[in-house]
mmCIF file of C-alpha atoms in Angstrom:
data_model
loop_
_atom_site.group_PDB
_atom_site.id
_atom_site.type_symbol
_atom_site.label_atom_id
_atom_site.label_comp_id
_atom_site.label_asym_id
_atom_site.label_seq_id
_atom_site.Cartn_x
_atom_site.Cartn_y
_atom_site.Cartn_z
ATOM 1 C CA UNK A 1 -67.170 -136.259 49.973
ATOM 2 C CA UNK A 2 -66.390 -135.451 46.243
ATOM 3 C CA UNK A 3 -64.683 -132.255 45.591
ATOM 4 C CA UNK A 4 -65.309 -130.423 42.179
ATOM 5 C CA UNK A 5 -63.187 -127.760 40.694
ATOM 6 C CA UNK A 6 -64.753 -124.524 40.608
ATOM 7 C CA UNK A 7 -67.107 -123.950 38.066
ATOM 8 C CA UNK A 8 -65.748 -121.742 35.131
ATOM 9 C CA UNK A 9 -67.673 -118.589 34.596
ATOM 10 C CA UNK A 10 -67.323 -115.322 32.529
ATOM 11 C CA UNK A 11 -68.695 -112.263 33.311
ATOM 12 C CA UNK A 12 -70.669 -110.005 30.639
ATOM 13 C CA UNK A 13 -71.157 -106.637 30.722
ATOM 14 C CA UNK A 14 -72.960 -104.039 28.258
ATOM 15 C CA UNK A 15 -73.381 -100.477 27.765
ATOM 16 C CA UNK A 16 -74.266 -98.525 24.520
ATOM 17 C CA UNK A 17 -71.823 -96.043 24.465
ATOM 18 C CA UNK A 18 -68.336 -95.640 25.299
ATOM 19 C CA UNK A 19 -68.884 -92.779 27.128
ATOM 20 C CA UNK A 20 -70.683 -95.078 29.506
ATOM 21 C CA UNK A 21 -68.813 -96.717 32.613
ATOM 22 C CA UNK A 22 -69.836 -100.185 33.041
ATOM 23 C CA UNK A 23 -67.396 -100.780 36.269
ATOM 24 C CA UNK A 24 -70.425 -101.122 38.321
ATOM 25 C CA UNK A 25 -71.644 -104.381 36.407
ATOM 26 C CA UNK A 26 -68.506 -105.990 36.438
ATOM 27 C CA UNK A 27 -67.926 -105.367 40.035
ATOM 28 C CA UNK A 28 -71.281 -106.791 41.349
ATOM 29 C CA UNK A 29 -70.702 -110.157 39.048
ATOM 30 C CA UNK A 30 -67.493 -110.099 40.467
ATOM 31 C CA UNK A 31 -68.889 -110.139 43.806
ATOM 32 C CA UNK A 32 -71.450 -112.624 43.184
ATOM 33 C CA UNK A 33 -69.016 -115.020 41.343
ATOM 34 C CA UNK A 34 -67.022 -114.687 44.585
ATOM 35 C CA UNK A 35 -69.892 -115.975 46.838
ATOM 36 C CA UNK A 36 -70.761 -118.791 44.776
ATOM 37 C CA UNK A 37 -67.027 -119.933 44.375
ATOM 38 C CA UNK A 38 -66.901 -119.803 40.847
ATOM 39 C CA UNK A 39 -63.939 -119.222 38.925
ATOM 40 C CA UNK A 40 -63.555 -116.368 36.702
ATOM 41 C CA UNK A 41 -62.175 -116.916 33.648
ATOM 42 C CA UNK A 42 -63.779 -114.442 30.953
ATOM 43 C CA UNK A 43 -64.682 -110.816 31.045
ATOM 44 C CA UNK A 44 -66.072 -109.509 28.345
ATOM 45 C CA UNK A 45 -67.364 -105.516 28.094
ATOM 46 C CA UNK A 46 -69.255 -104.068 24.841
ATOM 47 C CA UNK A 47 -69.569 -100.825 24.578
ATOM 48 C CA UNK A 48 -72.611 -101.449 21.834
ATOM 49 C CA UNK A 49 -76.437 -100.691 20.962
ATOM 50 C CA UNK A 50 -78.438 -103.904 21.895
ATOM 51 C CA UNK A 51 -80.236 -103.354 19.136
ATOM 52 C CA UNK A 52 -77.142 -104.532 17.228
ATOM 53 C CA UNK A 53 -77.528 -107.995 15.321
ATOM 54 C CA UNK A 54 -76.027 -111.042 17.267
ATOM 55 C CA UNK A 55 -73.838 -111.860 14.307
ATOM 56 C CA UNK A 56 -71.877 -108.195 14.448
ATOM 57 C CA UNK A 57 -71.301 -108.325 18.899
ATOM 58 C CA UNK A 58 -67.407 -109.676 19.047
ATOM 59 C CA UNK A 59 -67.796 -109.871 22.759
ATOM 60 C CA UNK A 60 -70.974 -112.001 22.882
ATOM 61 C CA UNK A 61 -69.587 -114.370 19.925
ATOM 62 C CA UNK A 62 -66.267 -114.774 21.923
ATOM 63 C CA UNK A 63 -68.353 -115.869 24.912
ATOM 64 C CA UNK A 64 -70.583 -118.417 22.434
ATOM 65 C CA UNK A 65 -67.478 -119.626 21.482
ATOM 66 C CA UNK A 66 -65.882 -120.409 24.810
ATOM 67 C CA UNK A 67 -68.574 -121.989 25.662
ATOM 68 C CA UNK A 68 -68.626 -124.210 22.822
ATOM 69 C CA UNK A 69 -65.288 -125.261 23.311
ATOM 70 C CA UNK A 70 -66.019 -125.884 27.187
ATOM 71 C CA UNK A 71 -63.872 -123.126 28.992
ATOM 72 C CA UNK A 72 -67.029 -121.491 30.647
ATOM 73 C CA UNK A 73 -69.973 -122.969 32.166
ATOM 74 C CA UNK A 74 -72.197 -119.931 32.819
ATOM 75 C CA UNK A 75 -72.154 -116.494 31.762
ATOM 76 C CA UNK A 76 -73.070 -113.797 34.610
ATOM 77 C CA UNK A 77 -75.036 -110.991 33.463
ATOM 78 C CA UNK A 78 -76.208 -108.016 35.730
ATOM 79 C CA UNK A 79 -80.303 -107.508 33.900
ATOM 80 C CA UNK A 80 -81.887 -109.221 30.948
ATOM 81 C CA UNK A 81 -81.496 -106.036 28.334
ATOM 82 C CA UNK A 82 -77.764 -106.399 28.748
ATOM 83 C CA UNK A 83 -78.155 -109.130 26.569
ATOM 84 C CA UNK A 84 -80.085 -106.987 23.915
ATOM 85 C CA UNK A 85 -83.024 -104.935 23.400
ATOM 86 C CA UNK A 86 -84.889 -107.042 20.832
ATOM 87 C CA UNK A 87 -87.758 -109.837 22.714
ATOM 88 C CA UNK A 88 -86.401 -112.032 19.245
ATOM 89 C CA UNK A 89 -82.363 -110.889 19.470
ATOM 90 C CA UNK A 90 -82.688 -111.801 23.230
ATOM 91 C CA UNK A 91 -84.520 -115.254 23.014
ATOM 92 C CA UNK A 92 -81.856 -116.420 20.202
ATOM 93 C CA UNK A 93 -78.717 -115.606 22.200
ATOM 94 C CA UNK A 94 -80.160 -117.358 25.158
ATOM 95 C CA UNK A 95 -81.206 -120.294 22.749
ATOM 96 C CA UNK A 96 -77.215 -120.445 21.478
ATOM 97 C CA UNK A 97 -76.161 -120.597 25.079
ATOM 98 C CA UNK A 98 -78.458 -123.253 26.080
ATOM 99 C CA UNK A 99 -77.632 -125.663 23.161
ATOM 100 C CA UNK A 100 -73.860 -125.214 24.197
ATOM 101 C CA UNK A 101 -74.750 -125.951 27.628
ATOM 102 C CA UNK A 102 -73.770 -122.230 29.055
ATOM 103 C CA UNK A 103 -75.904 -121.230 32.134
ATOM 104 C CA UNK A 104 -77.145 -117.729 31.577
ATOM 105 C CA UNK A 105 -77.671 -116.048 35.160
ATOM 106 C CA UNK A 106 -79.119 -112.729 35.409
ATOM 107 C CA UNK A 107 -78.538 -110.945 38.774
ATOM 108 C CA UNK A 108 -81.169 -108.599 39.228
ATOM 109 C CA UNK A 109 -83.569 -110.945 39.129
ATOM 110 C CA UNK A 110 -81.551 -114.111 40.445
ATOM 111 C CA UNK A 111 -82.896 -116.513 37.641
ATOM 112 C CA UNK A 112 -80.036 -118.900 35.382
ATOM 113 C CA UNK A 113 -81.362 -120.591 32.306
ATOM 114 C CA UNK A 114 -80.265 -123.784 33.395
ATOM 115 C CA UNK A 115 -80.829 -126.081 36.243
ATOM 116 C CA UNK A 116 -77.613 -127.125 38.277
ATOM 117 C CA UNK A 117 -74.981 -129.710 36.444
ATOM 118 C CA UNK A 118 -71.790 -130.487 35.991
ATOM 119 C CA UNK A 119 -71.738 -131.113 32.885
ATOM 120 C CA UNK A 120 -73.810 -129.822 29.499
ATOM 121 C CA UNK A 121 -75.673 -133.605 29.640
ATOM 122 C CA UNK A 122 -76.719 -132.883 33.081
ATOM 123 C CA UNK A 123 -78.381 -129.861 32.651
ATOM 124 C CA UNK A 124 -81.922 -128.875 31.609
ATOM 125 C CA UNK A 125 -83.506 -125.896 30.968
ATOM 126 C CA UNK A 126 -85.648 -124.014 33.478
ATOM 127 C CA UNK A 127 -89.049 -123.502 32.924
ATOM 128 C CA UNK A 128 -89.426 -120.985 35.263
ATOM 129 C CA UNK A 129 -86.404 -118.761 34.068
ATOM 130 C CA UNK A 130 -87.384 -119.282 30.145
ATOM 131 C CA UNK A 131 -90.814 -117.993 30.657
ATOM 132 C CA UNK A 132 -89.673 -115.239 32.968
ATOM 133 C CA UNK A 133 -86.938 -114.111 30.051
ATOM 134 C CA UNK A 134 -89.502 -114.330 27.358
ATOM 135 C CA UNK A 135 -91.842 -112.088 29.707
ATOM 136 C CA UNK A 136 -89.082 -108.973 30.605
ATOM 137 C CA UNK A 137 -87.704 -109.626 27.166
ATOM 138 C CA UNK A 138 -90.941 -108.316 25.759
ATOM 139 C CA UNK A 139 -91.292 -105.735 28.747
ATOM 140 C CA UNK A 140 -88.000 -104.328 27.629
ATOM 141 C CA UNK A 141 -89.037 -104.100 23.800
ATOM 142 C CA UNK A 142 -92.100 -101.860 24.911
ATOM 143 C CA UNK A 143 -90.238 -99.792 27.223
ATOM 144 C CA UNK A 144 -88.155 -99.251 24.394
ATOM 145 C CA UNK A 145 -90.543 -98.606 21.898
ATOM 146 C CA UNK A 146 -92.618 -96.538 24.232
ATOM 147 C CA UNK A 147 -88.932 -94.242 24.172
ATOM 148 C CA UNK A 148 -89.000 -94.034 20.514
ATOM 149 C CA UNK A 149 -92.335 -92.771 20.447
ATOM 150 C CA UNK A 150 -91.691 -90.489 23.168
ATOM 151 C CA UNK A 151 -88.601 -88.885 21.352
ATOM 152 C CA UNK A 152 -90.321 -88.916 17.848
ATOM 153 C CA UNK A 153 -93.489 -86.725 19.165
ATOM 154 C CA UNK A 154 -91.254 -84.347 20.944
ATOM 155 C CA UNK A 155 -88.965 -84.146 17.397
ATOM 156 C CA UNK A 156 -92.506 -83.242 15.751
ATOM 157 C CA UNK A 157 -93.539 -80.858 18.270
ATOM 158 C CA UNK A 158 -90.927 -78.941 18.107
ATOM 159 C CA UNK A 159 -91.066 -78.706 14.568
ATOM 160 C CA UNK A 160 -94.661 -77.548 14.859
ATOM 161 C CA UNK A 161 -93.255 -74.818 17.032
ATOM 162 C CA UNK A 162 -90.855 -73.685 14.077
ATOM 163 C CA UNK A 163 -88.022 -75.220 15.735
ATOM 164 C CA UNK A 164 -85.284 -76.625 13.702
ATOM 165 C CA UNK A 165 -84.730 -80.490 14.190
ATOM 166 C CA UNK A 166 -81.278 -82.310 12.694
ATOM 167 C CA UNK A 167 -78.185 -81.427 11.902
ATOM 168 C CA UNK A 168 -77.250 -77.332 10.961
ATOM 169 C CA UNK A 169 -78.471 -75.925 7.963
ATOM 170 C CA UNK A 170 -76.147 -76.160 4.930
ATOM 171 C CA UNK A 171 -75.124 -79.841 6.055
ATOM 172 C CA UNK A 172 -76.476 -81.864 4.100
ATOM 173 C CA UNK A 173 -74.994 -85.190 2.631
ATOM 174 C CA UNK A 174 -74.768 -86.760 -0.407
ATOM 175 C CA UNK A 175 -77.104 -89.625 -0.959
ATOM 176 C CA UNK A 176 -74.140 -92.029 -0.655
ATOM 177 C CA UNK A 177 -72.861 -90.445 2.565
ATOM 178 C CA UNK A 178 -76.552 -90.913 3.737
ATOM 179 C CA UNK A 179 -76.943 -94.338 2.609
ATOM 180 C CA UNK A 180 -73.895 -95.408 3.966
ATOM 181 C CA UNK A 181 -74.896 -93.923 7.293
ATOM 182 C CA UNK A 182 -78.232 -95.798 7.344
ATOM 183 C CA UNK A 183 -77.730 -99.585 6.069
ATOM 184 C CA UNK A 184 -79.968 -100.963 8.583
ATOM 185 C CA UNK A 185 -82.608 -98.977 7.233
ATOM 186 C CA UNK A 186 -81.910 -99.387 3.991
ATOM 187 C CA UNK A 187 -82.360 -103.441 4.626
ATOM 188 C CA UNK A 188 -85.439 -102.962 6.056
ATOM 189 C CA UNK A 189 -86.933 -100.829 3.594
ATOM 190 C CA UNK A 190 -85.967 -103.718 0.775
ATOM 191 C CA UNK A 191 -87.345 -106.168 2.715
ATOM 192 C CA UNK A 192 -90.878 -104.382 2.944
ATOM 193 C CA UNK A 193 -91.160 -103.242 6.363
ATOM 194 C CA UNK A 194 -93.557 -99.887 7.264
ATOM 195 C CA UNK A 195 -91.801 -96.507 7.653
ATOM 196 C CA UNK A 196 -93.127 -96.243 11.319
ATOM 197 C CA UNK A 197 -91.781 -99.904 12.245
ATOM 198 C CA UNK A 198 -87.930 -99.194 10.845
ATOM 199 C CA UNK A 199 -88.237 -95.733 12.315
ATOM 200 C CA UNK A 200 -88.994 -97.957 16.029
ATOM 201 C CA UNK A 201 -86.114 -100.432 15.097
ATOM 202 C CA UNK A 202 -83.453 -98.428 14.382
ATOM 203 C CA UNK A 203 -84.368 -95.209 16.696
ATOM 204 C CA UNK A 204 -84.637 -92.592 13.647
ATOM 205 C CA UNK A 205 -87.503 -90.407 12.951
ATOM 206 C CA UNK A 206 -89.949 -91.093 10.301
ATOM 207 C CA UNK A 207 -88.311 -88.335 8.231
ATOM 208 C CA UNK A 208 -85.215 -89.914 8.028
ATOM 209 C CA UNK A 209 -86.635 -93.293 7.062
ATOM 210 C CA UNK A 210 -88.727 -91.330 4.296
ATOM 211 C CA UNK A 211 -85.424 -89.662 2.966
ATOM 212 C CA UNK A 212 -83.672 -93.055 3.033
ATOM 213 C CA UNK A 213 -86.636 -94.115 0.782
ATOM 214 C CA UNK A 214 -86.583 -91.403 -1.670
ATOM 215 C CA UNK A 215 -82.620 -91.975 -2.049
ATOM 216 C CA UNK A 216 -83.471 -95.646 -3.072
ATOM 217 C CA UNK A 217 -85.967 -95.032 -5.988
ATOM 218 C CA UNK A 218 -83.733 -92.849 -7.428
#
């Protein structure tokens, strides 16, 4: 019977601030790439909002690039939103690992990207796992959405209850400080999208977006 070396594999782990401990993560890939006999030759931890852009994640493009150059074969993740919180952000980094032939296998719910191979020719996507991603990919967008909301209303009833929301009075910045602070939204608001929808993308209130706004025509 053929014997195969053990299948290179890299464990990712997220969490979105540093204050976080993502130990837990690492050790139950760990453990899993131990039952499977797969050898462990990546860790990568970012310590990062998934709602950051693809292009700006060092860990995740280190990982893209390993697996273009052939050194892993999957990448071991412990839930889908580890991956990111946007349905689109998500579906693209799976797409990149698929057309380098990288395996994505997501623990919790026991699902790889991938059907078994060997090699990146021998492998095909799987069906089952792509529409299951595209499905908790969207469930996590809502959930996080649904968050947003949730915060925003509770900003706005507390103002309504004279409340004051933000930073201490007497604080304010100068309209490059704030600028500088916000360049997501300031893309988004040159590329035409609502207040309400930047205010969901980049977890601000509508307030700030509105400031942003006023900065800009000036």
């Amino acid at each position: 019977m053929e014997n195969f070396p053990a299948i290179p594999v890299a464990l990712f782990a997220r969490v979105s601030t540093n204050r976080q401990d993502a130990q837990r993560q690492i050790d139950d890939l760990q453990a899993y790439a131990d039952r499977q006999g797969y050898r462990v030759v990546a860790t990568e931890l970012e310590a990062i909002s998934g709602a950051t852009k693809t292009t700006k994640r060092p860990h995740l493009q280190a990982l893209l690039a390993a697996g273009a150059a052939g050194t892993i074969q999957k990448v071991l993740v412990t839930e889908i939103s580890r991956l990111g919180r946007n349905t689109l952000e998500v579906l693209q980094v799976l797409e990149r690992f698929t057309e380098v032939g990288v395996s994505v296998y997501v623990a919790n719910y026991n699902l790889e990207t991938l059907t078994a191979g060997r090699s990146p020719a021998a492998k095909k996507k799987n069906p089952m796992a792509q529409l299951m991603f595209t499905m908790l990919a969207e469930f996590a967008r809502l959930e996080r959405e649904t968050l947003v909301e949730r915060t925003i209303s509770g900003m706005q009833a507390a103002k309504r209850k004279g409340k004051h929301i933000g930073r201490p009075r007497g604080s304010t910045k100068t309209k490059d400080q704030l600028l500088k602070e916000y360049p997501g939204v300031v893309r988004d608001l040159r590329e035409g999208l609502s207040l309400r929808k930047i205010a969901k993308i980049r977890e601000v209130s509508v307030d700030t977006v509105q400031k942003v706004k006023k900065l800009l025509a000036v």
